[in-house]
Short mmCIF file of C-alpha atoms and ligand atoms in Angstrom, two decimals:
data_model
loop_
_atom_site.label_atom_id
_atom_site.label_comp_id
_atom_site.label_asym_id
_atom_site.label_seq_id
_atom_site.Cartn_x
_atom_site.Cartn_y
_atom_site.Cartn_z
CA UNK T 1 -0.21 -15.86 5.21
CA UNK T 2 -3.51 -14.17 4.63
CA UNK T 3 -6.92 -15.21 3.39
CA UNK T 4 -9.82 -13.65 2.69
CA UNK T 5 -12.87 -15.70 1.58
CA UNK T 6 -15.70 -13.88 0.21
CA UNK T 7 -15.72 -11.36 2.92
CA UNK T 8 -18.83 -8.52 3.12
CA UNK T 9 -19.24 -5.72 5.10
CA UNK T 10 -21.89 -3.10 5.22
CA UNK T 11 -22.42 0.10 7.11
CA UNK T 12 -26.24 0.39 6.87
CA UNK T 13 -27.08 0.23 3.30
CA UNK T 14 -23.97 1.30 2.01
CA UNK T 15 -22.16 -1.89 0.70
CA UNK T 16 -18.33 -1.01 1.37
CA UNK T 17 -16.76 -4.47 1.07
CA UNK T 18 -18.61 -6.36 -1.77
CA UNK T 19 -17.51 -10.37 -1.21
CA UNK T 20 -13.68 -9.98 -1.32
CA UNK T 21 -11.45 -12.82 -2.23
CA UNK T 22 -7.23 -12.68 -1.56
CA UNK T 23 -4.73 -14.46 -0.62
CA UNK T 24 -1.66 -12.92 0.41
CA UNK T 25 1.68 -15.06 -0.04
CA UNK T 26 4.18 -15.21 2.76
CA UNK T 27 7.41 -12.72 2.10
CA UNK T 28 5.27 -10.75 -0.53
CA UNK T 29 4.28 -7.16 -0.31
CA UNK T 30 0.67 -6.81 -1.45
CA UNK T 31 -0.81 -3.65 -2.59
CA UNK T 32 -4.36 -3.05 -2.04
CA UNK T 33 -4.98 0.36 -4.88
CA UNK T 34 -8.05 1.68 -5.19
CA UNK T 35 -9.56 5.55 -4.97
CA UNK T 36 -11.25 7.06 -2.14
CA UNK T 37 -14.36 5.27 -0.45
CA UNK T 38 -13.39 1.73 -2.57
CA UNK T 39 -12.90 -0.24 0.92
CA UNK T 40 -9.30 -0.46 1.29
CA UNK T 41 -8.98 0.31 5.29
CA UNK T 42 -12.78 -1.57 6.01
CA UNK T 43 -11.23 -4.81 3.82
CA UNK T 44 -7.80 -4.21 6.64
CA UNK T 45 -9.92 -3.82 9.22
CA UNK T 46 -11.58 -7.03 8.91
CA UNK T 47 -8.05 -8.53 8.07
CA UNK T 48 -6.57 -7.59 11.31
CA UNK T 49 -9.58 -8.23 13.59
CA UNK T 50 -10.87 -4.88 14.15
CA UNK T 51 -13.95 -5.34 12.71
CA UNK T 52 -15.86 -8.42 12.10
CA UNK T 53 -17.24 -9.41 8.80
CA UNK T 54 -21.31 -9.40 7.81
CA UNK T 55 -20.20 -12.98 5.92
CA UNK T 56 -17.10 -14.65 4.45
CA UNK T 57 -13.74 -15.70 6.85
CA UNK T 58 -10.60 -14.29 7.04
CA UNK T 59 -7.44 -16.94 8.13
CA UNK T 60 -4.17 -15.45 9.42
CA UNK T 61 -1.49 -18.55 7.65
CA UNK T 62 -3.20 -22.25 8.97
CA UNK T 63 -3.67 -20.47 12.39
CA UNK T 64 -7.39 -19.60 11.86
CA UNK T 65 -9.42 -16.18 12.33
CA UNK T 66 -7.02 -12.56 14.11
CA UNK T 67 -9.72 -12.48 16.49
CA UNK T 68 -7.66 -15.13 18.38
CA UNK T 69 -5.29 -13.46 20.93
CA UNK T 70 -1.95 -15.79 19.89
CA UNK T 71 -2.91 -14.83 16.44
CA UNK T 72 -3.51 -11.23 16.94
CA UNK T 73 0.37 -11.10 18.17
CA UNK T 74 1.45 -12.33 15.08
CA UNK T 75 0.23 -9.03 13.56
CA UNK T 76 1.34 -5.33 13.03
CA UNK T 77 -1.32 -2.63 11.84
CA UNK T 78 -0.55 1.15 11.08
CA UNK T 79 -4.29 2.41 10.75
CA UNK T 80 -4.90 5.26 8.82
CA UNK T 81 -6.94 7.08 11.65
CA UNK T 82 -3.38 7.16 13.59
CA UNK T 83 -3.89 5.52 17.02
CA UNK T 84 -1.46 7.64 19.28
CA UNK T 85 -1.78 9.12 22.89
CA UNK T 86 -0.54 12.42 22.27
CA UNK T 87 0.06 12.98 26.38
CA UNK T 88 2.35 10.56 25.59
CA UNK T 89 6.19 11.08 24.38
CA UNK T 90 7.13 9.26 21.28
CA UNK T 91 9.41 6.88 23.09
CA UNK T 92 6.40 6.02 25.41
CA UNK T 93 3.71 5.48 23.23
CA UNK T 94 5.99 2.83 21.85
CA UNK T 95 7.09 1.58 25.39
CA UNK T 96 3.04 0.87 25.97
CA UNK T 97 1.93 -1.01 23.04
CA UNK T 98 5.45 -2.85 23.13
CA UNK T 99 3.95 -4.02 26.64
CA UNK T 100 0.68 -4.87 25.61
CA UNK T 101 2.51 -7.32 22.63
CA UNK T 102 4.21 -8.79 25.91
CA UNK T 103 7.73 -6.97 25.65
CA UNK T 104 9.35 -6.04 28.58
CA UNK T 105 13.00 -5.09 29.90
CA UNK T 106 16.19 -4.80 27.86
CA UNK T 107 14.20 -6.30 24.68
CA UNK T 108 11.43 -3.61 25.04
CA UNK T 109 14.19 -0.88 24.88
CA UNK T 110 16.02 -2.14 22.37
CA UNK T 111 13.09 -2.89 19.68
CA UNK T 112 11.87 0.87 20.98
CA UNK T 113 15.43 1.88 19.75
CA UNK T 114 15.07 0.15 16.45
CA UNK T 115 11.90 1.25 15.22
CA UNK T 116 12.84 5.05 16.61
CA UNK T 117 15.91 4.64 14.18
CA UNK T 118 14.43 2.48 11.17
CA UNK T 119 11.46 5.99 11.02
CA UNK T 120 13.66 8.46 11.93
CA UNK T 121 12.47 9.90 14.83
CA UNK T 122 15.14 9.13 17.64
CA UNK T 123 16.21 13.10 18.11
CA UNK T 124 12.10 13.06 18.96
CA UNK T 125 11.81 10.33 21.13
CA UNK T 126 11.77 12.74 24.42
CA UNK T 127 9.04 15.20 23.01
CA UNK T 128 5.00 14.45 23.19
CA UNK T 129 3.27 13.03 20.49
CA UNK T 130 0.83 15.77 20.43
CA UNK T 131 4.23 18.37 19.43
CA UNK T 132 4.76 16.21 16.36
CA UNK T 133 4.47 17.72 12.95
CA UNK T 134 1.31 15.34 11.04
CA UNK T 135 4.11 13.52 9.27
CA UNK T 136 6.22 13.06 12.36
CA UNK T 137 2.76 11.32 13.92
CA UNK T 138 2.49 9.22 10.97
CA UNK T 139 6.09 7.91 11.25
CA UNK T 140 5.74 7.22 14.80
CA UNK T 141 2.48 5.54 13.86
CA UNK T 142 4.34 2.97 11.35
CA UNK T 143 6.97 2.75 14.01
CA UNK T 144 4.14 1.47 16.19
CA UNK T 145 3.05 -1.16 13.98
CA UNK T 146 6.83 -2.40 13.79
CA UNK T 147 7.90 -2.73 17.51
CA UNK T 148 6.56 -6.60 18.12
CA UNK T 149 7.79 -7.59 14.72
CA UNK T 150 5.27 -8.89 13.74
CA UNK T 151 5.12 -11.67 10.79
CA UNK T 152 2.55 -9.83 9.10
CA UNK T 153 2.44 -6.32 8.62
CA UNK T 154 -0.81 -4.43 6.79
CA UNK T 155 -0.09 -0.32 6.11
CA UNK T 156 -3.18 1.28 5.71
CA UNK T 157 -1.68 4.38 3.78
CA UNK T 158 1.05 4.70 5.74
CA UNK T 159 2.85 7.78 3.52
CA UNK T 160 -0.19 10.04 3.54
CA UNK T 161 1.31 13.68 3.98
CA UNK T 162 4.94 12.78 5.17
CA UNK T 163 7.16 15.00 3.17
CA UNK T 164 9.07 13.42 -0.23
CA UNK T 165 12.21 12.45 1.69
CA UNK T 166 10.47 10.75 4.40
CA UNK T 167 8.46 8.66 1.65
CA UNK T 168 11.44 7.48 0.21
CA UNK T 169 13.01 6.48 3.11
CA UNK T 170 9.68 4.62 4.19
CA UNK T 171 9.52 3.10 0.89
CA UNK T 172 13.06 1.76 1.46
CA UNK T 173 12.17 0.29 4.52
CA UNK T 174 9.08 -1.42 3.92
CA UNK T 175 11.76 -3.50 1.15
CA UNK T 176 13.90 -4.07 4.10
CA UNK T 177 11.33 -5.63 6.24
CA UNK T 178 10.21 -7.75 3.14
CA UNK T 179 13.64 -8.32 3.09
CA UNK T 180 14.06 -9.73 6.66
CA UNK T 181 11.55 -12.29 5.90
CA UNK T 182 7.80 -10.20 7.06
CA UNK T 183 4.73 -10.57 4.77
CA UNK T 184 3.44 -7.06 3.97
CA UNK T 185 -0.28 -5.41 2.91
CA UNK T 186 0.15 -1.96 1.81
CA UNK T 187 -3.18 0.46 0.92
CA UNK T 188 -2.50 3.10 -1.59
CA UNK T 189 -3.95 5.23 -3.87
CA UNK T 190 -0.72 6.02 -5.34
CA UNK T 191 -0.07 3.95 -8.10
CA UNK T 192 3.75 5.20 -8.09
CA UNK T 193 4.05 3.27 -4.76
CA UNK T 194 2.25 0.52 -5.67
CA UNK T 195 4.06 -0.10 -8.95
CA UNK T 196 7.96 0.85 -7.23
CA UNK T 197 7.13 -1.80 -3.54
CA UNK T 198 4.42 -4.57 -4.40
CA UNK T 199 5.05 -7.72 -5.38
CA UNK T 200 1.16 -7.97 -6.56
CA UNK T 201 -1.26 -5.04 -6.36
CA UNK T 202 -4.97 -6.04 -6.04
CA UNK T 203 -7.23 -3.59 -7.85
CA UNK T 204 -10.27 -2.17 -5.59
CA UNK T 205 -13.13 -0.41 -6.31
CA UNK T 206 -16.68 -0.37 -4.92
CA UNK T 207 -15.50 -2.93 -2.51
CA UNK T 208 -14.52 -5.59 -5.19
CA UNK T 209 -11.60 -7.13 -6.02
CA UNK T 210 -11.26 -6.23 -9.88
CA UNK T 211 -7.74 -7.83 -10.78
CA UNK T 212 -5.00 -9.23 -9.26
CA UNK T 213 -1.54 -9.82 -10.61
CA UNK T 214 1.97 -8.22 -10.82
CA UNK T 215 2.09 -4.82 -12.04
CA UNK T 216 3.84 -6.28 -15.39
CA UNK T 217 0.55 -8.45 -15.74
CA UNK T 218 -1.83 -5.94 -14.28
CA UNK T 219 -0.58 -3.81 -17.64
CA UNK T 220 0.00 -6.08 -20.15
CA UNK T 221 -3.57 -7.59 -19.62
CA UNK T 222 -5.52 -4.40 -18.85
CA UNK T 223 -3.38 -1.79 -20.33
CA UNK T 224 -3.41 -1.74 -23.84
CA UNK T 225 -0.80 -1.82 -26.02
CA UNK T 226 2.19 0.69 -25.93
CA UNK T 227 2.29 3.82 -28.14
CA UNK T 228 5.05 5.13 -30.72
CA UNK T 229 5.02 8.95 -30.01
CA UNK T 230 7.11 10.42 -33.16
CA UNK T 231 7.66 14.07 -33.93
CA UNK T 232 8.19 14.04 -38.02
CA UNK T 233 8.14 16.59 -40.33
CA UNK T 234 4.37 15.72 -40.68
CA UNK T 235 3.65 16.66 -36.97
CA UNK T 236 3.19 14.57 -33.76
CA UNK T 237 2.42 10.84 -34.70
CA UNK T 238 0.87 8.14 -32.04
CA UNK T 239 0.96 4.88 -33.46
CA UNK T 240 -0.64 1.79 -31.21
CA UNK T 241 1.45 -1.33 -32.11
CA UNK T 242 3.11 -4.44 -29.61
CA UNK T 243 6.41 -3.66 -32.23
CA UNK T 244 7.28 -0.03 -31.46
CA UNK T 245 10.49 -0.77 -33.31
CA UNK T 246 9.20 -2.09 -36.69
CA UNK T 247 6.52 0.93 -36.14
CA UNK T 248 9.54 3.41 -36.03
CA UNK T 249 11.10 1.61 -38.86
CA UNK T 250 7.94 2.15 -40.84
CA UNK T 251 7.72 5.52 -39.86
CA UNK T 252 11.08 6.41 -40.75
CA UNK T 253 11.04 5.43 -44.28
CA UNK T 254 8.62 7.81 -45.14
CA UNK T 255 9.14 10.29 -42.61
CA UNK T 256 12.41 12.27 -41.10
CA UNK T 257 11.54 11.60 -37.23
CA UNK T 258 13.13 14.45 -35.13
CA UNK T 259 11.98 12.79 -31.74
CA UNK T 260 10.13 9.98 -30.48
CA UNK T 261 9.20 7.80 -27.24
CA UNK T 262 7.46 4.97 -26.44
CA UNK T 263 4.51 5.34 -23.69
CA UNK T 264 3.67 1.87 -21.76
CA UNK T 265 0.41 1.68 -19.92
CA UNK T 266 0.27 2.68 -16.39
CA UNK T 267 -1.73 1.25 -13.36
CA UNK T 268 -4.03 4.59 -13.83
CA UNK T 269 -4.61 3.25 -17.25
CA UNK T 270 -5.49 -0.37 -16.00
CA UNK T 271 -7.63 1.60 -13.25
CA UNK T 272 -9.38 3.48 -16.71
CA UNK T 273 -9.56 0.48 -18.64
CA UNK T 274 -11.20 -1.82 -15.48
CA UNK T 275 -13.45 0.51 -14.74
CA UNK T 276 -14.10 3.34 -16.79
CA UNK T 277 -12.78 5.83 -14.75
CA UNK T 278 -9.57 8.16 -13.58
CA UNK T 279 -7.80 6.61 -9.73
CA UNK T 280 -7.91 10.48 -9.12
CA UNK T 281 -10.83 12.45 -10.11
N1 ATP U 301 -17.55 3.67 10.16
C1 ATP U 301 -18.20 3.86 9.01
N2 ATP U 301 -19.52 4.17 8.99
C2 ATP U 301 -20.18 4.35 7.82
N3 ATP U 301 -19.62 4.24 6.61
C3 ATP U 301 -18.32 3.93 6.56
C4 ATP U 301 -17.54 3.74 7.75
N4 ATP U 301 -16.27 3.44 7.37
C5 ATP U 301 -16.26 3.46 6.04
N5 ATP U 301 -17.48 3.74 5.54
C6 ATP U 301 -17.84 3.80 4.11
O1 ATP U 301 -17.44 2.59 3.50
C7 ATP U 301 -16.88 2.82 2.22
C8 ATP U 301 -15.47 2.26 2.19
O2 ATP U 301 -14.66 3.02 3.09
P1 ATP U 301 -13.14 2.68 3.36
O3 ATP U 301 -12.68 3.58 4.44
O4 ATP U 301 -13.00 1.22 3.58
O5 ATP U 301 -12.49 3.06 1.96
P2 ATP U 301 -10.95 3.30 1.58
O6 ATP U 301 -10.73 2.55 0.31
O7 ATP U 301 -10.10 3.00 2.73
O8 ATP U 301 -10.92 4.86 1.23
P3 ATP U 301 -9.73 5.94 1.46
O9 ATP U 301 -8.81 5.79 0.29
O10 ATP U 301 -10.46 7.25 1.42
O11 ATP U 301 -9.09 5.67 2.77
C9 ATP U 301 -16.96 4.32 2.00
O12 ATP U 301 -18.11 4.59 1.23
C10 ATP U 301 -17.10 4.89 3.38
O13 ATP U 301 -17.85 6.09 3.36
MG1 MG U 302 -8.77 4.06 3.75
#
């Protein structure tokens, strides 16, 4: 659904996007994680269009390059710089870009409907943009993304300061509109959401593509092995070992063992192990 070959970009000397290779899978959600500065949104950017690569090509399916208009409609962008009028109300900032996508009449109102509902905004629809709360914004911002349906969807952050509930219920409907057949790229720097939506999470950093794989794969082939954590009567015990039962088995027979719990890697280990440093510093 989405390739990028080898794809560069610079912003003077700075090297943000460091010859990037993905392919994105149609009906998968994609996770793009990587800290602050690592080229997430300039690597969407380029994706989607907005910004045109030093070298390398970027294909939307067999279609060829977004910078095509017919192609373009095919796809659904939630920036992270949120690209609202805030003179406008909620209801017609959607209205306008559902016009520019082509919509018009009695499908125009009821896809403005539907993406008021699916991000909760409806009771809002009436007020200006520029009232919203910064979460509210961002919601309306997904919603804006959503209204064409487009085939492929890329979410550059799109659950940066919307309260816990709202999360969730974004979460829940980014599976829904995997669900419903749409190909999804999601930017994060929260490994929690990439580990609970993506199918695959790419792993960024410095503008390279450092791994790419399930999160299951991402941490059994980056992640070391799980640890035996075992109170005993000796103390707190951390034992390394692929058998964490034969470990506690071990354990036991010379030790009592109050308590005990096995700790799996996390993506912010596989982020430690890649690259020798902490996803949040
Ligand atoms: N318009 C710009 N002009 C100059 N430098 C830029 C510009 N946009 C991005 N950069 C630089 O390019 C690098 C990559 O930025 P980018 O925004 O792609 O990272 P990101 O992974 O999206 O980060 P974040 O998690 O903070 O959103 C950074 O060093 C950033 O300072
Ligand atoms: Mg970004």
């Amino acid at each position: 659904m989405l390739t990028l070959s080898n794809v560069r970009k610079s912003y003077g000397d700075l090297v943000a996007v460091d010859g990037l290779s993905l392919t994105v899978a149609e009906g998968e959600i994609f996770g793009l994680l990587g800290p602050n500065g690592a080229g997430k949104s300039t690597t969407v950017h380029m994706a989607v269009g907005l910004l045109p690569p030093d070298a390398g090509t970027v294909t939307i399916g067999d279609l060829g390059p977004p910078t095509h208009a017919d192609v373009r409609r095919m796809l659904g962008v939630a920036p992270q710089a949120l690209a609202l009028y805030d003179e406008l109300t909620g209801d017609e900032n959607l209205r306008f870009l559902g016009q520019m996508y082509g919509l018009s009449g009695a499908r125009l109102s009821a896809r403005v409907d539907a993406v008021l509902a699916l991000v909760g905004l409806t009771d809002r629809r009436r007020d200006r943009a520029s009232t919203y709360s910064g979460g509210m914004k961002r919601r309306l911002n997904l919603a804006a993304a959503l209204v064409h349906e487009p085939r492929l969807l890329l979410l550059d952050e799109p659950t940066v300061g919307v309260d816990p509930q709202s999360r969730n219920a974004i979460l829940d409907q980014i599976l829904a509109l995997r669900a419903a057949g749409h190909t999804i790229v999601y930017t994060t720097h929260y490994m929690e959401e990439a580990a609970r939506l993506c199918d695959r999470v790419g792993i960024v950093d410095h503008g390279k593509l450092l791994a790419v794989d399930t999160v299951e794969g991402l941490i059994r082939a980056h992640g070391g092995r799980p640890v035996l954590v075992a109170q005993t009567d000796a103390g707190e015990r951390r034992i390394e070992t692929d058998d964490p039962v034969r470990a506690l088995t071990e354990l036991s027979a010379s030790h009592r063992v109050d308590d005990f719990h096995v700790a799996r890697a996390s993506l912010e280990q596989v982020f430690l192990n890649l690259t020798g440093r902490r996803l949040r510093d």
